[in-house]
């Protein structure tokens, strides 16, 4: 990092915050503050939806996923376009027609107050925890890379977001996200191009593509039906459909985005273009990880991508052991590079027999290297108990810091900060909207002026932001936090989706049946969590089905009781 | 007279069904391309 990088980084972030504040000042009523006066065109809605979904960890982790595991993660998104169509047909016209501020408001129209409050409560539990991780995860990586204190990093990100979200509400979230996503994609594509340009001169784009294919990284489609395999086309289409219906149809952080569209048409087009663009965007991000993988076939990567851990192990007194491992690593890398060069030549010469031979050599060298990396990780665990030695999320950012020219390093750090800020902004806005509209205005202080509720929303935003920062600083003490947050998410998402699917599609279900169905479904999920070993990703589908089945049973029993005896 | 005239069909993007079919078509084309990449490279 030099002065140019710092100027680019803080110049970009400062401009975004200033733009957000200046462009959206003076939102005086609820519709202006929580729905952006319903004035946004479809492209802003679309970019805002995409920026909300893509958090900083998406960019850091997905490129690492492409680097280590190839392209198969793409299948996770295959259900998304289908979900966009279903929601465009059903949810969008309904929410617009009822002029709701939040998705949960609709539940009172369809069922009653208690079902609305229950769904809002489930959402606040789910999103309240995850906003903490949205800020914690990138702060951990950025503070490690920049050598900053993690608590001050979370305070910096949180404060920047708070300034424009408190000031301009939903509109500020959406208009800044438009530019944040533009910066993010520009930075990402530039990084991919630089990784490619830095390859040896004789390697063309097609050669790099074929090389990735021969090393098994272009594993985009897996047709086998296997419940234990997280990424195959079936889990992507079916599981992904459920997940994205839930996320885009019942999660206020997304519903709030398309409710700010100026008409049903603008909201629908926003969702439709998200359905068209999302998979290619993920393809590009994964492919950048793949380009970094090809690059590191010819240039030596560090033994552990989170290089700060190396320094800490040395400081802990294991310098001799680290140097011994690195000396071995130098030798193994030369062996691997020779095999990689041989494979590339065989690909360029279209020599099938040589390709097979060189692939085998490369595989063996790769295996040796992996063993050595595992030795290094074990050393980290031994010398630094409590430190996570997994370094997949550091692959991309380490590449950026080591190989990008100055100026671009600053831009790429702005990319990571922007991604963290854009997701956090939507989440804070959604938490504030739901707390104000569904809890405070509906059940605690009804009938007050619009100005009062706008002020309340601003305070709720500040409150949730402080909560996120405090959660992130406490999270620092916890182990395996991302796993924990995923579990917490899965504990509530299925039940929320079940309530909404009942409301949208099962007209025979009434409020009491759905309310009690949702309560008992949540108890089932909590039982599964505490007393069984059922994989937590399945909670989404189990919770959803349990709400519908239980509500149907309760409805049937209720109807039978009401029927007069003959 | 109007019975003799052929009814003008709306362009695909003027109807929502047209948009939805377009999304599905793009999805199917992508799947075909991804299958081709997976099994050819």
Coordinates of C-alpha atoms in Angstrom, one line a residue:
Chain A
X1 CA 0.0 0.0 0.0
X2 CA 1.4 3.4 -0.9
X3 CA -0.1 6.9 -0.9
X4 CA -1.9 6.5 -4.2
X5 CA -3.7 3.4 -2.8
X6 CA -4.8 5.2 0.3
X7 CA -6.1 8.2 -1.8
X8 CA -8.0 5.8 -4.1
X9 CA -9.4 3.8 -1.2
X10 CA -10.6 6.7 1.0
X11 CA -11.5 8.8 -2.1
X12 CA -13.8 6.1 -3.4
X13 CA -15.4 5.4 0.0
X14 CA -15.8 9.1 0.8
X15 CA -17.4 9.8 -2.5
X16 CA -19.9 7.0 -2.1
X17 CA -20.9 8.3 1.4
X18 CA -21.1 11.9 0.3
X19 CA -23.1 11.0 -2.8
X20 CA -25.5 8.9 -0.7
X21 CA -26.0 11.8 1.7
X22 CA -26.3 14.6 -0.9
X23 CA -28.5 12.8 -3.3
X24 CA -31.1 11.7 -0.8
X25 CA -31.3 14.4 1.8
X26 CA -34.7 15.5 3.3
X27 CA -36.7 12.3 3.3
X28 CA -39.5 13.6 5.5
X29 CA -42.2 11.0 5.4
X30 CA -42.4 7.2 5.8
X31 CA -42.8 6.5 2.1
X32 CA -39.8 8.6 1.2
X33 CA -37.6 7.2 3.9
X34 CA -38.6 3.5 3.8
X35 CA -39.6 3.1 0.2
X36 CA -37.5 5.8 -1.5
X37 CA -40.8 7.5 -2.6
X38 CA -41.3 4.4 -4.8
X39 CA -39.4 6.3 -7.5
X40 CA -36.6 4.1 -8.6
X41 CA -36.2 2.8 -12.2
X42 CA -35.7 -0.9 -12.9
X43 CA -31.9 -0.8 -13.4
X44 CA -31.3 0.8 -10.0
X45 CA -33.6 -1.8 -8.5
X46 CA -31.7 -4.6 -10.2
X47 CA -28.3 -3.3 -9.3
X48 CA -29.5 -2.8 -5.7
X49 CA -30.8 -6.3 -5.5
X50 CA -27.5 -7.7 -6.8
X51 CA -25.4 -5.5 -4.5
X52 CA -27.4 -6.5 -1.5
X53 CA -26.9 -10.2 -2.2
X54 CA -23.2 -9.9 -2.9
X55 CA -21.5 -9.2 0.4
X56 CA -17.7 -8.8 0.8
X57 CA -17.3 -12.4 1.8
X58 CA -19.0 -13.4 -1.5
X59 CA -16.2 -11.9 -3.4
X60 CA -13.4 -13.0 -1.1
X61 CA -14.8 -16.5 -0.6
X62 CA -16.1 -17.2 -4.1
X63 CA -12.8 -16.5 -5.8
X64 CA -11.2 -18.8 -3.2
X65 CA -13.8 -21.4 -4.0
X66 CA -12.9 -21.1 -7.7
X67 CA -9.2 -21.4 -6.9
X68 CA -9.5 -24.5 -4.7
X69 CA -12.7 -26.3 -5.8
X70 CA -13.3 -25.1 -9.4
X71 CA -16.5 -23.8 -10.9
X72 CA -19.0 -26.3 -9.3
X73 CA -20.3 -23.7 -6.8
X74 CA -22.1 -22.0 -9.7
X75 CA -24.8 -24.7 -9.5
X76 CA -25.9 -23.2 -6.2
X77 CA -27.5 -20.3 -8.2
X78 CA -29.5 -22.3 -10.8
X79 CA -32.7 -22.0 -8.9
X80 CA -32.5 -18.2 -8.8
X81 CA -34.0 -17.4 -12.3
X82 CA -37.0 -19.6 -11.5
X83 CA -37.5 -17.9 -8.2
X84 CA -37.4 -14.5 -9.9
X85 CA -40.2 -15.5 -12.3
X86 CA -42.4 -16.9 -9.5
X87 CA -42.0 -13.8 -7.4
X88 CA -42.6 -11.5 -10.3
X89 CA -45.9 -13.3 -11.0
X90 CA -47.0 -13.5 -7.4
X91 CA -45.3 -11.4 -4.7
X92 CA -44.5 -8.2 -6.6
X93 CA -48.1 -7.2 -7.7
X94 CA -49.4 -8.2 -4.3
X95 CA -47.0 -6.1 -2.3
X96 CA -47.5 -3.1 -4.6
X97 CA -51.2 -3.4 -4.6
X98 CA -51.4 -3.5 -0.8
X99 CA -48.9 -0.6 -0.6
X100 CA -47.0 -2.3 2.2
X101 CA -43.8 -1.0 3.7
X102 CA -42.6 -4.5 4.7
X103 CA -43.3 -8.0 3.6
X104 CA -44.7 -8.9 7.0
X105 CA -47.3 -6.2 6.8
X106 CA -48.9 -8.2 4.0
X107 CA -49.3 -11.1 6.5
X108 CA -51.7 -9.1 8.6
X109 CA -53.9 -8.5 5.5
X110 CA -53.8 -12.2 4.6
X111 CA -53.9 -13.6 8.2
X112 CA -53.8 -11.5 11.3
X113 CA -51.6 -9.4 13.6
X114 CA -50.1 -12.2 15.6
X115 CA -48.9 -14.1 12.4
X116 CA -47.4 -10.8 11.1
X117 CA -45.6 -10.2 14.4
X118 CA -44.4 -13.7 14.6
X119 CA -42.8 -13.6 11.1
X120 CA -41.3 -10.1 11.8
X121 CA -39.8 -11.5 15.1
X122 CA -38.3 -14.5 13.2
X123 CA -36.9 -12.2 10.6
X124 CA -35.3 -9.9 13.3
X125 CA -33.7 -12.9 14.9
X126 CA -32.3 -14.2 11.6
X127 CA -31.1 -10.9 10.1
X128 CA -30.0 -9.3 13.4
X129 CA -27.4 -12.0 13.9
X130 CA -26.3 -12.0 10.3
X131 CA -25.7 -8.3 10.0
X132 CA -23.1 -8.9 12.6
X133 CA -21.3 -11.4 10.4
X134 CA -21.7 -9.2 7.4
X135 CA -19.5 -6.6 9.0
X136 CA -17.3 -9.1 11.0
X137 CA -16.1 -11.4 8.2
X138 CA -14.6 -8.7 5.9
X139 CA -13.3 -6.8 8.9
X140 CA -11.4 -9.8 10.0
X141 CA -9.7 -10.2 6.6
X142 CA -9.1 -6.5 6.0
X143 CA -7.7 -5.9 9.5
X144 CA -5.3 -8.9 9.0
X145 CA -4.2 -7.7 5.6
X146 CA -3.8 -4.0 6.5
X147 CA -2.5 -4.7 10.1
X148 CA -5.4 -2.7 11.6
X149 CA -7.2 -3.4 14.8
X150 CA -10.3 -5.5 13.9
X151 CA -12.6 -3.5 16.3
X152 CA -11.7 -0.2 14.7
X153 CA -12.2 -1.8 11.2
X154 CA -15.8 -2.8 12.1
X155 CA -16.4 0.7 13.6
X156 CA -15.1 2.3 10.4
X157 CA -17.3 0.2 8.1
X158 CA -20.3 0.5 10.4
X159 CA -19.9 4.3 10.7
X160 CA -19.6 4.9 7.0
X161 CA -22.7 2.9 6.3
X162 CA -24.6 4.6 9.2
X163 CA -24.0 8.1 7.9
X164 CA -25.8 7.6 4.6
X165 CA -28.4 5.1 5.6
X166 CA -29.6 7.2 8.6
X167 CA -29.6 10.3 6.4
X168 CA -31.3 9.0 3.3
X169 CA -33.0 5.7 4.1
X170 CA -33.9 3.3 1.4
X171 CA -33.1 5.6 -1.5
X172 CA -29.6 6.2 -0.1
X173 CA -29.1 2.5 0.1
X174 CA -30.2 1.9 -3.5
X175 CA -28.5 4.8 -5.2
X176 CA -25.1 4.1 -3.5
X177 CA -25.4 0.4 -4.3
X178 CA -25.6 1.2 -8.0
X179 CA -22.2 2.8 -7.9
X180 CA -20.8 0.3 -5.4
X181 CA -21.7 -2.6 -7.7
X182 CA -20.1 -0.8 -10.7
X183 CA -16.9 -0.3 -8.7
X184 CA -17.0 -3.9 -7.5
X185 CA -17.4 -5.5 -11.0
X186 CA -14.8 -3.2 -12.6
X187 CA -12.3 -4.1 -9.9
X188 CA -13.0 -7.8 -10.1
X189 CA -12.7 -7.9 -13.9
X190 CA -9.5 -5.9 -13.9
X191 CA -8.0 -8.4 -11.4
X192 CA -9.0 -11.3 -13.6
X193 CA -7.4 -9.6 -16.6
X194 CA -4.2 -8.9 -14.8
X195 CA -4.0 -12.5 -13.6
X196 CA -4.3 -13.5 -17.2
X197 CA -1.8 -10.9 -18.6
X198 CA 0.8 -12.0 -16.0
X199 CA 0.8 -15.6 -17.3
X200 CA 3.9 -16.6 -19.4
X201 CA 3.7 -14.9 -22.8
X202 CA 3.1 -18.1 -24.8
X203 CA -0.1 -18.9 -22.9
X204 CA -3.3 -17.8 -24.7
X205 CA -6.7 -17.4 -23.1
X206 CA -7.8 -20.7 -24.7
X207 CA -4.7 -22.4 -23.3
X208 CA -5.5 -21.2 -19.8
X209 CA -9.1 -22.3 -20.2
X210 CA -8.0 -25.8 -21.4
X211 CA -5.5 -26.0 -18.6
X212 CA -8.2 -25.3 -16.1
X213 CA -10.3 -28.0 -17.8
X214 CA -7.5 -30.6 -17.8
X215 CA -6.9 -30.0 -14.0
X216 CA -10.6 -30.7 -13.3
X217 CA -11.6 -27.1 -12.4
X218 CA -14.2 -26.6 -15.1
X219 CA -16.6 -28.9 -13.2
X220 CA -19.7 -26.6 -13.9
X221 CA -22.3 -29.3 -14.0
X222 CA -22.7 -32.4 -11.8
X223 CA -25.7 -34.4 -12.9
X224 CA -25.5 -37.1 -10.2
X225 CA -28.3 -37.0 -7.6
X226 CA -26.6 -37.2 -4.3
X227 CA -28.1 -35.7 -1.1
X228 CA -24.7 -35.6 0.6
X229 CA -23.1 -33.6 -2.2
X230 CA -23.8 -29.9 -1.6
X231 CA -23.3 -28.7 -5.2
X232 CA -25.0 -30.6 -8.0
X233 CA -27.6 -29.5 -10.5
X234 CA -30.5 -30.9 -8.6
X235 CA -29.6 -29.3 -5.3
X236 CA -29.1 -26.1 -7.1
X237 CA -32.4 -26.2 -9.0
X238 CA -34.6 -27.5 -6.2
X239 CA -32.8 -26.4 -3.0
X240 CA -31.8 -23.1 -4.6
X241 CA -35.3 -22.4 -5.7
X242 CA -36.6 -22.8 -2.1
X243 CA -33.7 -20.8 -0.7
X244 CA -34.1 -17.9 -3.2
X245 CA -37.9 -17.8 -2.9
X246 CA -37.4 -17.4 0.8
X247 CA -34.6 -14.8 0.5
X248 CA -36.2 -12.6 -2.2
X249 CA -39.8 -13.1 -1.3
X250 CA -39.8 -13.0 2.5
X251 CA -36.6 -11.3 3.6
X252 CA -37.1 -7.6 4.0
X253 CA -33.5 -6.8 3.0
X254 CA -34.5 -7.8 -0.5
X255 CA -38.2 -7.0 -0.5
X256 CA -37.3 -3.5 0.5
X257 CA -35.2 -3.2 -2.6
X258 CA -37.8 -4.0 -5.2
X259 CA -40.6 -2.3 -3.3
X260 CA -38.8 1.0 -4.0
X261 CA -39.4 0.5 -7.8
X262 CA -41.7 3.2 -9.2
X263 CA -44.2 0.7 -10.4
X264 CA -45.0 -3.1 -10.6
X265 CA -43.2 -3.0 -14.0
X266 CA -40.0 -1.5 -12.7
X267 CA -39.9 -3.9 -9.7
X268 CA -40.6 -6.9 -11.9
X269 CA -37.9 -5.9 -14.5
X270 CA -35.4 -5.4 -11.6
X271 CA -36.0 -9.0 -10.5
X272 CA -36.1 -10.4 -14.0
X273 CA -32.7 -8.8 -14.9
X274 CA -31.3 -10.1 -11.6
X275 CA -32.5 -13.6 -12.8
X276 CA -30.7 -13.0 -16.1
X277 CA -27.4 -11.5 -14.8
X278 CA -26.8 -13.3 -11.5
X279 CA -25.5 -16.6 -12.8
X280 CA -23.1 -14.9 -15.4
X281 CA -21.8 -12.6 -12.6
X282 CA -21.1 -15.6 -10.4
X283 CA -19.4 -17.3 -13.3
X284 CA -17.1 -14.3 -13.8
X285 CA -16.2 -14.2 -10.1
X286 CA -15.5 -17.9 -9.9
X287 CA -13.5 -17.7 -13.2
X288 CA -11.3 -15.0 -11.7
X289 CA -10.4 -17.5 -8.9
X290 CA -9.6 -20.0 -11.6
X291 CA -7.3 -17.5 -13.4
X292 CA -5.5 -17.0 -10.1
X293 CA -5.2 -20.8 -9.9
X294 CA -3.6 -20.9 -13.4
X295 CA -1.3 -18.0 -12.5
X296 CA -0.1 -19.8 -9.4
X297 CA 0.9 -22.8 -11.5
X298 CA 3.8 -20.6 -12.9
X299 CA 4.5 -18.3 -9.9
X300 CA 5.0 -19.5 -6.4
X301 CA 2.2 -18.8 -4.0
X302 CA 2.9 -18.5 -0.3
X303 CA 2.8 -21.6 1.8
X304 CA -0.2 -20.2 3.6
X305 CA -2.2 -17.4 1.9
X306 CA -3.0 -15.7 5.3
X307 CA 0.6 -14.6 5.5
X308 CA 0.1 -12.9 8.9
X309 CA -0.2 -16.4 10.4
X310 CA 3.2 -17.2 9.2
X311 CA 4.6 -14.2 11.0
X312 CA 2.7 -15.1 14.2
X313 CA 4.1 -18.6 14.1
X314 CA 7.6 -17.3 13.7
X315 CA 7.0 -14.9 16.6
X316 CA 5.8 -17.8 18.6
X317 CA 9.2 -19.4 18.4
X318 CA 8.7 -21.9 15.5
X319 CA 10.9 -20.1 13.0
X320 CA 13.2 -23.1 12.4
X321 CA 10.2 -25.3 11.6
X322 CA 8.7 -22.7 9.3
X323 CA 11.9 -22.3 7.4
X324 CA 12.3 -26.1 7.1
X325 CA 8.8 -26.4 5.6
X326 CA 9.5 -23.5 3.2
X327 CA 12.7 -25.0 2.0
X328 CA 10.8 -28.2 1.2
X329 CA 8.1 -26.2 -0.4
X330 CA 10.6 -24.4 -2.8
X331 CA 11.7 -27.8 -4.1
X332 CA 8.1 -29.1 -4.5
X333 CA 7.0 -25.9 -6.3
X334 CA 9.8 -26.3 -8.9
X335 CA 8.6 -29.8 -9.5
X336 CA 5.0 -28.7 -9.8
X337 CA 5.9 -25.8 -12.1
X338 CA 7.9 -28.1 -14.4
X339 CA 4.8 -30.5 -14.6
X340 CA 2.5 -27.5 -15.2
X341 CA 4.8 -26.2 -18.0
X342 CA 4.9 -29.7 -19.5
X343 CA 1.1 -29.9 -19.4
X344 CA 0.7 -26.5 -21.0
X345 CA 3.1 -27.5 -23.8
X346 CA 1.2 -30.8 -24.3
X347 CA -2.1 -28.8 -24.5
X348 CA -0.6 -26.4 -27.0
X349 CA 0.8 -29.3 -29.0
X350 CA -2.6 -31.1 -28.8
X351 CA -0.7 -34.3 -27.8
X352 CA -3.3 -36.5 -26.0
X353 CA -0.7 -39.0 -24.7
X354 CA 1.5 -36.3 -23.3
X355 CA -1.4 -34.5 -21.7
X356 CA -2.3 -37.7 -19.7
X357 CA 1.4 -38.2 -18.6
X358 CA 1.8 -34.5 -17.6
X359 CA -1.5 -34.5 -15.8
X360 CA -0.4 -37.4 -13.7
X361 CA 3.0 -35.7 -12.9
X362 CA 1.1 -32.5 -12.0
X363 CA -1.3 -34.4 -9.8
X364 CA 1.5 -36.0 -7.8
X365 CA 3.3 -32.8 -7.3
X366 CA 0.1 -31.1 -6.3
X367 CA -0.5 -33.9 -3.7
X368 CA 2.9 -33.3 -2.2
X369 CA 2.3 -29.6 -2.0
X370 CA -1.1 -30.2 -0.3
X371 CA 0.6 -32.4 2.3
X372 CA 3.1 -29.7 3.0
X373 CA 0.3 -27.0 3.3
X374 CA -1.5 -29.3 5.7
X375 CA 1.8 -29.6 7.8
X376 CA 1.9 -25.8 7.9
X377 CA -1.7 -25.6 9.0
X378 CA -1.1 -28.1 11.7
X379 CA 1.9 -26.0 12.8
X380 CA -0.4 -23.0 13.0
X381 CA -2.9 -24.9 15.1
X382 CA -0.1 -26.2 17.4
X383 CA 1.6 -22.8 17.9
X384 CA -1.4 -20.6 17.8
X385 CA -4.3 -22.4 19.5
X386 CA -7.7 -20.8 18.6
X387 CA -6.5 -19.3 15.3
X388 CA -8.3 -20.6 12.2
X389 CA -5.6 -21.9 9.7
X390 CA -8.0 -22.1 6.8
X391 CA -6.7 -19.7 4.1
X392 CA -9.1 -20.0 1.2
X393 CA -10.7 -16.6 1.9
X394 CA -7.2 -15.0 1.7
X395 CA -6.3 -16.3 -1.8
X396 CA -7.8 -13.4 -3.7
X397 CA -6.8 -10.5 -1.4
X398 CA -3.2 -11.8 -1.1
X399 CA -3.0 -11.9 -4.9
X400 CA -4.3 -8.4 -5.1
X401 CA -1.8 -7.1 -2.5
X402 CA 1.1 -8.9 -4.1
X403 CA 0.6 -8.6 -7.9
X404 CA -1.6 -5.6 -8.7
X405 CA -0.1 -2.2 -9.5
X406 CA -0.5 0.6 -7.0
X407 CA -3.7 2.5 -7.4
X408 CA -5.5 -0.7 -8.3
X409 CA -4.7 -2.2 -4.9
X410 CA -6.5 0.8 -3.4
X411 CA -9.4 0.3 -5.8
X412 CA -9.7 -3.4 -4.9
X413 CA -9.7 -2.7 -1.2
X414 CA -12.5 -0.2 -2.0
X415 CA -14.2 -3.1 -3.7
X416 CA -14.1 -5.2 -0.6
X417 CA -15.2 -2.3 1.7
X418 CA -18.0 -1.3 -0.8
X419 CA -19.3 -4.9 -0.9
X420 CA -19.4 -5.0 2.9
X421 CA -21.1 -1.6 3.0
X422 CA -23.7 -2.4 0.4
X423 CA -25.0 -5.5 2.0
X424 CA -24.9 -4.0 5.5
X425 CA -26.8 -1.0 4.3
X426 CA -29.7 -3.1 3.0
X427 CA -29.7 -5.2 6.2
X428 CA -29.7 -2.2 8.5
X429 CA -32.5 -0.6 6.5
X430 CA -34.6 -3.7 6.6
X431 CA -34.1 -4.2 10.3
X432 CA -35.0 -0.6 11.0
X433 CA -38.1 -0.8 8.7
X434 CA -39.3 -4.0 10.3
X435 CA -38.7 -2.9 13.8
X436 CA -40.4 0.5 13.2
X437 CA -43.3 -0.6 11.0
X438 CA -44.2 -4.1 12.3
X439 CA -43.3 -3.7 16.0
X440 CA -43.1 -0.1 17.1
X441 CA -45.8 1.6 14.9
X442 CA -48.2 -1.4 14.9
X443 CA -48.0 -2.7 18.5
X444 CA -46.2 -0.1 20.7
X445 CA -47.0 3.5 19.6
X446 CA -49.7 3.5 16.9
X447 CA -51.3 6.6 15.5
X448 CA -48.4 9.1 15.7
X449 CA -47.2 11.4 12.9
X450 CA -45.1 10.3 9.9
X451 CA -42.3 12.5 11.1
X452 CA -42.2 10.7 14.4
X453 CA -41.9 7.3 12.7
X454 CA -39.2 8.6 10.3
X455 CA -37.2 9.8 13.4
X456 CA -37.9 6.4 15.0
X457 CA -36.6 4.6 11.9
X458 CA -33.4 6.7 12.0
X459 CA -32.8 5.7 15.7
X460 CA -33.6 2.1 14.9
X461 CA -30.9 2.2 12.1
X462 CA -28.4 3.6 14.6
X463 CA -29.4 1.0 17.2
X464 CA -29.0 -1.9 14.8
X465 CA -25.7 -0.6 13.6
X466 CA -24.4 -0.4 17.1
X467 CA -25.7 -3.9 17.8
X468 CA -23.9 -5.2 14.6
X469 CA -20.6 -3.5 15.7
X470 CA -20.9 -4.9 19.3
X471 CA -21.8 -8.4 17.9
X472 CA -18.8 -8.3 15.6
X473 CA -16.4 -7.4 18.4
X474 CA -17.8 -10.2 20.6
X475 CA -17.7 -12.6 17.6
X476 CA -14.0 -12.1 17.7
X477 CA -13.9 -14.4 20.7
X478 CA -16.0 -17.1 19.1
X479 CA -14.9 -20.0 17.1
X480 CA -16.3 -21.0 13.7
X481 CA -18.6 -18.1 13.5
X482 CA -19.7 -18.4 9.9
X483 CA -20.9 -21.9 10.5
X484 CA -22.8 -20.6 13.6
X485 CA -24.5 -17.8 11.6
X486 CA -25.4 -20.2 8.8
X487 CA -27.0 -22.5 11.4
X488 CA -28.9 -19.6 13.0
X489 CA -30.1 -18.5 9.5
X490 CA -31.3 -22.0 8.7
X491 CA -33.2 -22.2 12.0
X492 CA -35.6 -19.5 11.0
X493 CA -35.6 -19.3 7.1
X494 CA -37.7 -22.4 6.5
X495 CA -40.4 -21.4 8.9
X496 CA -40.6 -17.9 7.4
X497 CA -40.9 -19.3 3.9
X498 CA -43.6 -21.7 5.1
X499 CA -45.7 -18.8 6.4
X500 CA -45.3 -16.9 3.1
X501 CA -46.0 -19.9 0.9
X502 CA -49.1 -20.6 2.9
X503 CA -50.2 -16.9 2.5
X504 CA -49.5 -16.8 -1.3
X505 CA -50.6 -20.1 -2.6
X506 CA -52.8 -22.0 0.0
X507 CA -56.0 -20.0 0.1
X508 CA -57.7 -22.6 2.3
X509 CA -55.4 -21.9 5.2
X510 CA -56.4 -19.3 7.9
X511 CA -54.5 -17.4 10.5
X512 CA -54.8 -19.6 13.6
X513 CA -53.7 -22.7 11.7
X514 CA -50.7 -21.0 10.1
X515 CA -49.7 -19.2 13.4
X516 CA -49.6 -22.5 15.4
X517 CA -48.2 -24.4 12.5
X518 CA -45.3 -21.9 12.4
X519 CA -44.8 -22.1 16.2
X520 CA -44.7 -26.0 16.2
X521 CA -42.6 -26.1 13.0
X522 CA -40.0 -23.9 14.8
X523 CA -40.1 -26.2 17.8
X524 CA -39.4 -29.2 15.5
X525 CA -36.5 -27.3 14.0
X526 CA -35.1 -26.5 17.4
X527 CA -35.5 -30.1 18.4
X528 CA -33.6 -31.2 15.3
X529 CA -30.8 -28.8 16.1
X530 CA -30.4 -29.7 19.8
X531 CA -31.1 -33.4 19.7
X532 CA -30.3 -34.8 16.3
X533 CA -27.5 -34.6 13.7
X534 CA -29.7 -33.6 10.7
X535 CA -27.6 -31.4 8.3
X536 CA -28.6 -27.8 9.0
X537 CA -29.1 -26.9 5.4
X538 CA -32.0 -29.3 5.4
X539 CA -33.7 -27.2 8.1
X540 CA -34.8 -24.8 5.3
X541 CA -36.9 -27.4 3.6
X542 CA -38.1 -29.2 6.7
X543 CA -39.2 -26.0 8.4
X544 CA -41.1 -24.9 5.3
X545 CA -42.9 -28.2 4.8
X546 CA -43.6 -28.6 8.5
X547 CA -45.4 -25.2 8.6
X548 CA -47.6 -26.2 5.6
X549 CA -48.4 -29.7 6.8
X550 CA -49.1 -28.7 10.4
X551 CA -51.2 -25.7 9.3
X552 CA -53.2 -27.9 7.0
X553 CA -53.8 -30.4 9.9
X554 CA -54.8 -27.7 12.3
X555 CA -57.1 -26.2 9.7
X556 CA -58.7 -29.5 9.2
X557 CA -59.2 -30.1 12.9
X558 CA -60.5 -26.6 13.4
X559 CA -63.0 -26.9 10.5
X560 CA -64.2 -30.3 11.9
X561 CA -64.8 -28.8 15.4
X562 CA -66.8 -25.9 13.9
X563 CA -69.0 -28.2 11.8
X564 CA -72.4 -28.6 13.6
X565 CA -73.2 -32.2 14.7
X566 CA -75.9 -33.8 12.6
Chain B
X1 CA -64.4 -6.3 -42.0
X2 CA -62.5 -6.7 -38.8
X3 CA -63.1 -10.4 -39.0
X4 CA -61.0 -10.6 -42.2
X5 CA -58.0 -8.8 -40.6
X6 CA -55.3 -10.8 -39.0
X7 CA -54.9 -9.9 -35.3
X8 CA -51.6 -8.2 -34.7
X9 CA -49.6 -10.2 -32.1
X10 CA -47.8 -8.2 -29.4
X11 CA -44.0 -8.1 -29.6
X12 CA -42.5 -10.6 -27.1
X13 CA -41.3 -8.0 -24.6
X14 CA -44.7 -6.3 -24.4
X15 CA -46.1 -9.2 -22.4
X16 CA -44.9 -10.5 -19.1
X17 CA -45.1 -14.1 -20.4
X18 CA -42.6 -13.0 -23.1
X19 CA -40.2 -11.8 -20.5
X20 CA -40.5 -15.0 -18.4
X21 CA -40.0 -17.2 -21.4
X22 CA -36.9 -15.2 -22.3
X23 CA -35.5 -15.7 -18.8
X24 CA -36.1 -19.4 -19.0
X25 CA -34.6 -19.5 -22.5
X26 CA -31.5 -17.7 -21.4
X27 CA -31.2 -20.1 -18.4
X28 CA -31.5 -23.2 -20.7
X29 CA -28.9 -21.8 -23.1
X30 CA -26.6 -21.2 -20.2
X31 CA -27.1 -24.7 -18.9
X32 CA -26.3 -26.1 -22.4
X33 CA -23.1 -24.0 -22.6
X34 CA -22.1 -25.1 -19.0
X35 CA -22.7 -28.8 -19.9
X36 CA -20.7 -28.4 -23.1
X37 CA -17.8 -26.8 -21.1
X38 CA -17.9 -29.5 -18.4
X39 CA -18.0 -32.5 -20.7
X40 CA -15.7 -31.1 -23.4
X41 CA -12.8 -29.6 -21.4

